[in-house]
Structures are given as C-alpha cells and as structure tokens.
Amino acid sequence: MSRNNDSDSTLSSTFDAITSDCPQIRILVLGKTGCGKSSLINKAFGLEKDLAVFLHDSEGFEPGQDAKFNTVKRFIEERDRSEVPQKDRLHVIW
C-alpha cells in the first residue's frame, strides 16, 4: 500500500488548524448500551494520562429510545453551529 504525501499533508494541516485554536479535542462516543464504550475509551486514551481530550459518552442506545437519540442529535446540532467557538465544537464522533 503506497502513501500519498499530498493527502497526509492535508490531514496534518486540518489537525494543526483545529488544535491551534483549540488545545483540547472534543470526542462524542456512541454505541449500544453495554457494548464497551467506556472500556474502549479507557484502553485507547488511558484516562490516567493527562490528555487534552474532552470525552462525551452517549450513555448507549437501545431500540425505541427516541428520547436518548433526540438528546444526542440536539447535542451534535448545538455544537455544529458557526457561532460556537472551535474549542466548544464537536471534533470527532466515534
């Protein structure tokens, strides 16, 4: 598999642009209740480390739980408005 240096530099510059205005990255973790979201976060980020990451856990989804879905949808929409400062926007949905 060959790497395209142009795409690598594009990804780097996007990350650099976000982190220059925002020293902390905000991540929303979604998934079914009990699927291991918290375990994934602990393993991937090692919460004992001093990381510049804000993590938002969706608290899980189950079929028919429209209220939880609507809460997460509103959260995403509120963080995606142009008047929201970069540091308060949602940067990653996992």
mmCIF file of N, CA and C in Angstrom:
data_model
loop_
_atom_site.group_PDB
_atom_site.id
_atom_site.type_symbol
_atom_site.label_atom_id
_atom_site.label_comp_id
_atom_site.label_asym_id
_atom_site.label_seq_id
_atom_site.Cartn_x
_atom_site.Cartn_y
_atom_site.Cartn_z
ATOM 1 N N MET A 1 0.837 -1.164 0.000
ATOM 2 C CA MET A 1 0.000 0.000 0.000
ATOM 3 C C MET A 1 0.889 1.236 0.000
ATOM 4 N N SER A 2 0.725 2.093 -0.992
ATOM 5 C CA SER A 2 1.547 3.293 -1.047
ATOM 6 C C SER A 2 0.831 4.463 -0.393
ATOM 7 N N ARG A 3 1.620 5.364 0.143
ATOM 8 C CA ARG A 3 1.056 6.550 0.785
ATOM 9 C C ARG A 3 1.107 7.719 -0.169
ATOM 10 N N ASN A 4 0.094 8.534 -0.110
ATOM 11 C CA ASN A 4 0.053 9.750 -0.897
ATOM 12 C C ASN A 4 0.430 10.899 0.020
ATOM 13 N N ASN A 5 1.600 11.494 -0.203
ATOM 14 C CA ASN A 5 2.078 12.558 0.670
ATOM 15 C C ASN A 5 1.182 13.775 0.659
ATOM 16 N N ASP A 6 0.493 14.039 -0.468
ATOM 17 C CA ASP A 6 -0.409 15.182 -0.520
ATOM 18 C C ASP A 6 -1.563 15.015 0.466
ATOM 19 N N SER A 7 -2.140 13.811 0.544
ATOM 20 C CA SER A 7 -3.252 13.604 1.467
ATOM 21 C C SER A 7 -2.767 13.636 2.909
ATOM 22 N N ASP A 8 -1.552 13.145 3.167
ATOM 23 C CA ASP A 8 -1.001 13.196 4.522
ATOM 24 C C ASP A 8 -0.850 14.641 4.980
ATOM 25 N N SER A 9 -0.349 15.500 4.106
ATOM 26 C CA SER A 9 -0.149 16.894 4.498
ATOM 27 C C SER A 9 -1.490 17.607 4.673
ATOM 28 N N THR A 10 -2.499 17.224 3.912
ATOM 29 C CA THR A 10 -3.826 17.806 4.078
ATOM 30 C C THR A 10 -4.395 17.430 5.429
ATOM 31 N N LEU A 11 -4.265 16.170 5.821
ATOM 32 C CA LEU A 11 -4.755 15.736 7.123
ATOM 33 C C LEU A 11 -4.007 16.454 8.238
ATOM 34 N N SER A 12 -2.709 16.562 8.117
ATOM 35 C CA SER A 12 -1.918 17.239 9.142
ATOM 36 C C SER A 12 -2.333 18.693 9.289
ATOM 37 N N SER A 13 -2.511 19.375 8.185
ATOM 38 C CA SER A 13 -2.840 20.791 8.273
ATOM 39 C C SER A 13 -4.233 21.006 8.860
ATOM 40 N N THR A 14 -5.171 20.109 8.593
ATOM 41 C CA THR A 14 -6.503 20.210 9.189
ATOM 42 C C THR A 14 -6.398 20.028 10.694
ATOM 43 N N PHE A 15 -5.674 19.034 11.135
ATOM 44 C CA PHE A 15 -5.473 18.803 12.566
ATOM 45 C C PHE A 15 -4.770 19.992 13.206
ATOM 46 N N ASP A 16 -3.720 20.475 12.560
ATOM 47 C CA ASP A 16 -2.983 21.617 13.094
ATOM 48 C C ASP A 16 -3.857 22.853 13.200
ATOM 49 N N ALA A 17 -4.727 23.063 12.203
ATOM 50 C CA ALA A 17 -5.618 24.224 12.237
ATOM 51 C C ALA A 17 -6.591 24.147 13.402
ATOM 52 N N ILE A 18 -7.129 22.972 13.641
ATOM 53 C CA ILE A 18 -8.068 22.801 14.760
ATOM 54 C C ILE A 18 -7.347 22.992 16.082
ATOM 55 N N THR A 19 -6.197 22.348 16.246
ATOM 56 C CA THR A 19 -5.511 22.391 17.537
ATOM 57 C C THR A 19 -4.834 23.727 17.802
ATOM 58 N N SER A 20 -4.587 24.532 16.783
ATOM 59 C CA SER A 20 -4.003 25.846 17.038
ATOM 60 C C SER A 20 -5.013 26.769 17.718
ATOM 61 N N ASP A 21 -6.299 26.635 17.378
ATOM 62 C CA ASP A 21 -7.358 27.420 18.006
ATOM 63 C C ASP A 21 -7.929 26.729 19.233
ATOM 64 N N CYS A 22 -7.698 25.458 19.335
ATOM 65 C CA CYS A 22 -8.348 24.662 20.367
ATOM 66 C C CYS A 22 -7.366 23.624 20.896
ATOM 67 N N PRO A 23 -6.794 23.837 22.070
ATOM 68 C CA PRO A 23 -5.807 22.888 22.585
ATOM 69 C C PRO A 23 -6.406 21.565 23.053
ATOM 70 N N GLN A 24 -7.748 21.476 23.112
ATOM 71 C CA GLN A 24 -8.401 20.245 23.537
ATOM 72 C C GLN A 24 -9.374 19.771 22.472
ATOM 73 N N ILE A 25 -9.320 18.483 22.179
ATOM 74 C CA ILE A 25 -10.199 17.891 21.183
ATOM 75 C C ILE A 25 -11.412 17.309 21.896
ATOM 76 N N ARG A 26 -12.594 17.522 21.322
ATOM 77 C CA ARG A 26 -13.856 17.085 21.922
ATOM 78 C C ARG A 26 -14.382 15.892 21.118
ATOM 79 N N ILE A 27 -14.585 14.740 21.801
ATOM 80 C CA ILE A 27 -14.999 13.492 21.152
ATOM 81 C C ILE A 27 -16.321 13.010 21.742
ATOM 82 N N LEU A 28 -17.279 12.660 20.875
ATOM 83 C CA LEU A 28 -18.533 12.038 21.285
ATOM 84 C C LEU A 28 -18.446 10.555 20.947
ATOM 85 N N VAL A 29 -18.641 9.695 21.943
ATOM 86 C CA VAL A 29 -18.585 8.245 21.746
ATOM 87 C C VAL A 29 -20.010 7.702 21.755
ATOM 88 N N LEU A 30 -20.393 7.035 20.661
ATOM 89 C CA LEU A 30 -21.741 6.487 20.510
ATOM 90 C C LEU A 30 -21.691 4.971 20.455
ATOM 91 N N GLY A 31 -22.756 4.342 20.924
ATOM 92 C CA GLY A 31 -22.843 2.897 20.817
ATOM 93 C C GLY A 31 -23.953 2.351 21.683
ATOM 94 N N LYS A 32 -24.265 1.110 21.464
ATOM 95 C CA LYS A 32 -25.310 0.416 22.206
ATOM 96 C C LYS A 32 -24.902 0.267 23.670
ATOM 97 N N THR A 33 -25.867 0.276 24.551
ATOM 98 C CA THR A 33 -25.608 0.071 25.967
ATOM 99 C C THR A 33 -24.872 -1.250 26.182
ATOM 100 N N GLY A 34 -23.789 -1.198 26.952
ATOM 101 C CA GLY A 34 -23.042 -2.407 27.271
ATOM 102 C C GLY A 34 -22.081 -2.886 26.203
ATOM 103 N N CYS A 35 -21.868 -2.104 25.147
ATOM 104 C CA CYS A 35 -21.006 -2.567 24.055
ATOM 105 C C CYS A 35 -19.523 -2.327 24.335
ATOM 106 N N GLY A 36 -19.204 -1.632 25.431
ATOM 107 C CA GLY A 36 -17.799 -1.434 25.782
ATOM 108 C C GLY A 36 -17.253 -0.055 25.460
ATOM 109 N N LYS A 37 -18.119 0.960 25.372
ATOM 110 C CA LYS A 37 -17.655 2.320 25.069
ATOM 111 C C LYS A 37 -16.647 2.805 26.111
ATOM 112 N N SER A 38 -16.992 2.636 27.381
ATOM 113 C CA SER A 38 -16.087 3.082 28.451
ATOM 114 C C SER A 38 -14.778 2.317 28.422
ATOM 115 N N SER A 39 -14.839 1.028 28.188
ATOM 116 C CA SER A 39 -13.619 0.212 28.091
ATOM 117 C C SER A 39 -12.757 0.672 26.922
ATOM 118 N N LEU A 40 -13.390 0.967 25.798
ATOM 119 C CA LEU A 40 -12.670 1.461 24.626
ATOM 120 C C LEU A 40 -11.969 2.774 24.941
ATOM 121 N N ILE A 41 -12.687 3.681 25.593
ATOM 122 C CA ILE A 41 -12.106 4.978 25.953
ATOM 123 C C ILE A 41 -10.909 4.777 26.884
ATOM 124 N N ASN A 42 -11.091 3.960 27.913
ATOM 125 C CA ASN A 42 -10.007 3.721 28.869
ATOM 126 C C ASN A 42 -8.789 3.113 28.190
ATOM 127 N N LYS A 43 -9.019 2.156 27.298
ATOM 128 C CA LYS A 43 -7.912 1.477 26.619
ATOM 129 C C LYS A 43 -7.227 2.404 25.603
ATOM 130 N N ALA A 44 -8.025 3.118 24.817
ATOM 131 C CA ALA A 44 -7.466 3.961 23.755
ATOM 132 C C ALA A 44 -6.765 5.194 24.293
ATOM 133 N N PHE A 45 -7.308 5.783 25.358
ATOM 134 C CA PHE A 45 -6.798 7.061 25.828
ATOM 135 C C PHE A 45 -6.091 6.980 27.173
ATOM 136 N N GLY A 46 -6.207 5.857 27.855
ATOM 137 C CA GLY A 46 -5.562 5.727 29.159
ATOM 138 C C GLY A 46 -5.911 6.900 30.051
ATOM 139 N N LEU A 47 -7.100 6.906 30.596
ATOM 140 C CA LEU A 47 -7.609 8.071 31.315
ATOM 141 C C LEU A 47 -6.728 8.523 32.465
ATOM 142 N N GLU A 48 -5.790 7.675 32.903
ATOM 143 C CA GLU A 48 -4.891 8.112 33.949
ATOM 144 C C GLU A 48 -3.860 9.109 33.412
ATOM 145 N N LYS A 49 -3.732 9.202 32.109
ATOM 146 C CA LYS A 49 -2.796 10.143 31.500
ATOM 147 C C LYS A 49 -3.425 11.525 31.434
ATOM 148 N N ASP A 50 -2.584 12.548 31.377
ATOM 149 C CA ASP A 50 -3.059 13.926 31.270
ATOM 150 C C ASP A 50 -3.254 14.249 29.793
ATOM 151 N N LEU A 51 -4.460 13.970 29.279
ATOM 152 C CA LEU A 51 -4.740 14.173 27.858
ATOM 153 C C LEU A 51 -5.559 15.427 27.629
ATOM 154 N N ALA A 52 -5.339 16.041 26.499
ATOM 155 C CA ALA A 52 -6.107 17.222 26.125
ATOM 156 C C ALA A 52 -7.311 16.784 25.298
ATOM 157 N N VAL A 53 -8.188 16.007 25.916
ATOM 158 C CA VAL A 53 -9.358 15.464 25.228
ATOM 159 C C VAL A 53 -10.575 15.586 26.134
ATOM 160 N N PHE A 54 -11.686 16.094 25.576
ATOM 161 C CA PHE A 54 -12.977 16.053 26.250
ATOM 162 C C PHE A 54 -13.745 14.887 25.659
ATOM 163 N N LEU A 55 -14.233 13.983 26.493
ATOM 164 C CA LEU A 55 -14.994 12.840 26.018
ATOM 165 C C LEU A 55 -16.440 12.961 26.478
ATOM 166 N N HIS A 56 -17.360 12.757 25.544
ATOM 167 C CA HIS A 56 -18.792 12.756 25.850
ATOM 168 C C HIS A 56 -19.314 11.361 25.531
ATOM 169 N N ASP A 57 -19.842 10.673 26.529
ATOM 170 C CA ASP A 57 -20.372 9.325 26.355
ATOM 171 C C ASP A 57 -21.876 9.428 26.120
ATOM 172 N N SER A 58 -22.375 8.798 25.073
ATOM 173 C CA SER A 58 -23.795 8.878 24.718
ATOM 174 C C SER A 58 -24.693 8.119 25.678
ATOM 175 N N GLU A 59 -24.126 7.360 26.614
ATOM 176 C CA GLU A 59 -24.874 6.542 27.570
ATOM 177 C C GLU A 59 -25.621 5.394 26.910
ATOM 178 N N GLY A 60 -25.328 5.124 25.677
ATOM 179 C CA GLY A 60 -25.882 3.968 24.991
ATOM 180 C C GLY A 60 -27.244 4.195 24.368
ATOM 181 N N PHE A 61 -27.510 3.402 23.358
ATOM 182 C CA PHE A 61 -28.788 3.440 22.651
ATOM 183 C C PHE A 61 -29.399 2.048 22.654
ATOM 184 N N GLU A 62 -30.684 1.990 22.788
ATOM 185 C CA GLU A 62 -31.436 0.756 22.662
ATOM 186 C C GLU A 62 -32.599 1.027 21.716
ATOM 187 N N PRO A 63 -33.083 0.007 21.034
ATOM 188 C CA PRO A 63 -34.232 0.208 20.140
ATOM 189 C C PRO A 63 -35.404 0.851 20.889
ATOM 190 N N GLY A 64 -36.004 1.857 20.269
ATOM 191 C CA GLY A 64 -37.180 2.511 20.834
ATOM 192 C C GLY A 64 -36.882 3.620 21.815
ATOM 193 N N GLN A 65 -35.621 3.927 22.057
ATOM 194 C CA GLN A 65 -35.279 5.000 22.987
ATOM 195 C C GLN A 65 -35.092 6.313 22.224
ATOM 196 N N ASP A 66 -36.188 6.827 21.709
ATOM 197 C CA ASP A 66 -36.144 8.048 20.909
ATOM 198 C C ASP A 66 -35.641 9.242 21.705
ATOM 199 N N ALA A 67 -35.957 9.312 22.987
ATOM 200 C CA ALA A 67 -35.540 10.454 23.799
ATOM 201 C C ALA A 67 -34.017 10.551 23.857
ATOM 202 N N LYS A 68 -33.328 9.429 24.044
ATOM 203 C CA LYS A 68 -31.856 9.440 24.072
ATOM 204 C C LYS A 68 -31.292 9.846 22.714
ATOM 205 N N PHE A 69 -31.877 9.300 21.656
ATOM 206 C CA PHE A 69 -31.436 9.653 20.310
ATOM 207 C C PHE A 69 -31.598 11.152 20.072
ATOM 208 N N ASN A 70 -32.748 11.691 20.436
ATOM 209 C CA ASN A 70 -33.002 13.115 20.234
ATOM 210 C C ASN A 70 -32.076 13.987 21.066
ATOM 211 N N THR A 71 -31.717 13.543 22.268
ATOM 212 C CA THR A 71 -30.766 14.285 23.102
ATOM 213 C C THR A 71 -29.407 14.373 22.423
ATOM 214 N N VAL A 72 -28.923 13.253 21.895
ATOM 215 C CA VAL A 72 -27.635 13.234 21.206
ATOM 216 C C VAL A 72 -27.702 14.057 19.924
ATOM 217 N N LYS A 73 -28.785 13.950 19.188
ATOM 218 C CA LYS A 73 -28.952 14.719 17.949
ATOM 219 C C LYS A 73 -28.896 16.220 18.249
ATOM 220 N N ARG A 74 -29.601 16.661 19.299
ATOM 221 C CA ARG A 74 -29.573 18.081 19.693
ATOM 222 C C ARG A 74 -28.165 18.508 20.103
ATOM 223 N N PHE A 75 -27.477 17.659 20.849
ATOM 224 C CA PHE A 75 -26.112 17.944 21.287
ATOM 225 C C PHE A 75 -25.211 18.181 20.076
ATOM 226 N N ILE A 76 -25.308 17.304 19.081
ATOM 227 C CA ILE A 76 -24.490 17.438 17.867
ATOM 228 C C ILE A 76 -24.858 18.714 17.122
ATOM 229 N N GLU A 77 -26.134 18.980 16.951
ATOM 230 C CA GLU A 77 -26.578 20.173 16.223
ATOM 231 C C GLU A 77 -26.141 21.456 16.925
ATOM 232 N N GLU A 78 -26.222 21.480 18.257
ATOM 233 C CA GLU A 78 -25.817 22.667 19.007
ATOM 234 C C GLU A 78 -24.322 22.925 18.884
ATOM 235 N N ARG A 79 -23.533 21.867 18.821
ATOM 236 C CA ARG A 79 -22.070 22.006 18.717
ATOM 237 C C ARG A 79 -21.620 22.320 17.295
ATOM 238 N N ASP A 80 -22.507 22.201 16.313
ATOM 239 C CA ASP A 80 -22.147 22.362 14.909
ATOM 240 C C ASP A 80 -22.502 23.742 14.341
ATOM 241 N N ARG A 81 -22.995 24.645 15.178
ATOM 242 C CA ARG A 81 -23.365 25.973 14.686
ATOM 243 C C ARG A 81 -22.123 26.836 14.508
ATOM 244 N N SER A 82 -22.149 27.710 13.503
ATOM 245 C CA SER A 82 -20.980 28.530 13.183
ATOM 246 C C SER A 82 -20.598 29.489 14.303
ATOM 247 N N GLU A 83 -21.553 29.901 15.127
ATOM 248 C CA GLU A 83 -21.219 30.839 16.207
ATOM 249 C C GLU A 83 -20.570 30.156 17.419
ATOM 250 N N VAL A 84 -20.530 28.843 17.423
ATOM 251 C CA VAL A 84 -19.895 28.106 18.520
ATOM 252 C C VAL A 84 -18.382 28.167 18.320
ATOM 253 N N PRO A 85 -17.645 28.618 19.328
ATOM 254 C CA PRO A 85 -16.180 28.670 19.195
ATOM 255 C C PRO A 85 -15.593 27.290 18.904
ATOM 256 N N GLN A 86 -14.500 27.248 18.184
ATOM 257 C CA GLN A 86 -13.858 25.986 17.796
ATOM 258 C C GLN A 86 -13.596 25.092 19.007
ATOM 259 N N LYS A 87 -13.206 25.676 20.128
ATOM 260 C CA LYS A 87 -12.885 24.880 21.314
ATOM 261 C C LYS A 87 -14.101 24.169 21.890
ATOM 262 N N ASP A 88 -15.315 24.670 21.600
ATOM 263 C CA ASP A 88 -16.537 24.077 22.114
ATOM 264 C C ASP A 88 -17.262 23.193 21.106
ATOM 265 N N ARG A 89 -16.740 23.143 19.884
ATOM 266 C CA ARG A 89 -17.358 22.296 18.860
ATOM 267 C C ARG A 89 -17.024 20.833 19.073
ATOM 268 N N LEU A 90 -17.787 19.995 18.453
ATOM 269 C CA LEU A 90 -17.545 18.553 18.491
ATOM 270 C C LEU A 90 -16.583 18.237 17.351
ATOM 271 N N HIS A 91 -15.423 17.666 17.662
ATOM 272 C CA HIS A 91 -14.394 17.430 16.642
ATOM 273 C C HIS A 91 -14.431 16.015 16.077
ATOM 274 N N VAL A 92 -14.863 15.058 16.898
ATOM 275 C CA VAL A 92 -14.856 13.655 16.475
ATOM 276 C C VAL A 92 -16.110 12.974 17.016
ATOM 277 N N ILE A 93 -16.745 12.179 16.176
ATOM 278 C CA ILE A 93 -17.816 11.277 16.616
ATOM 279 C C ILE A 93 -17.314 9.870 16.368
ATOM 280 N N TRP A 94 -17.242 9.078 17.432
ATOM 281 C CA TRP A 94 -16.677 7.743 17.339
ATOM 282 C C TRP A 94 -17.733 6.741 17.711
#
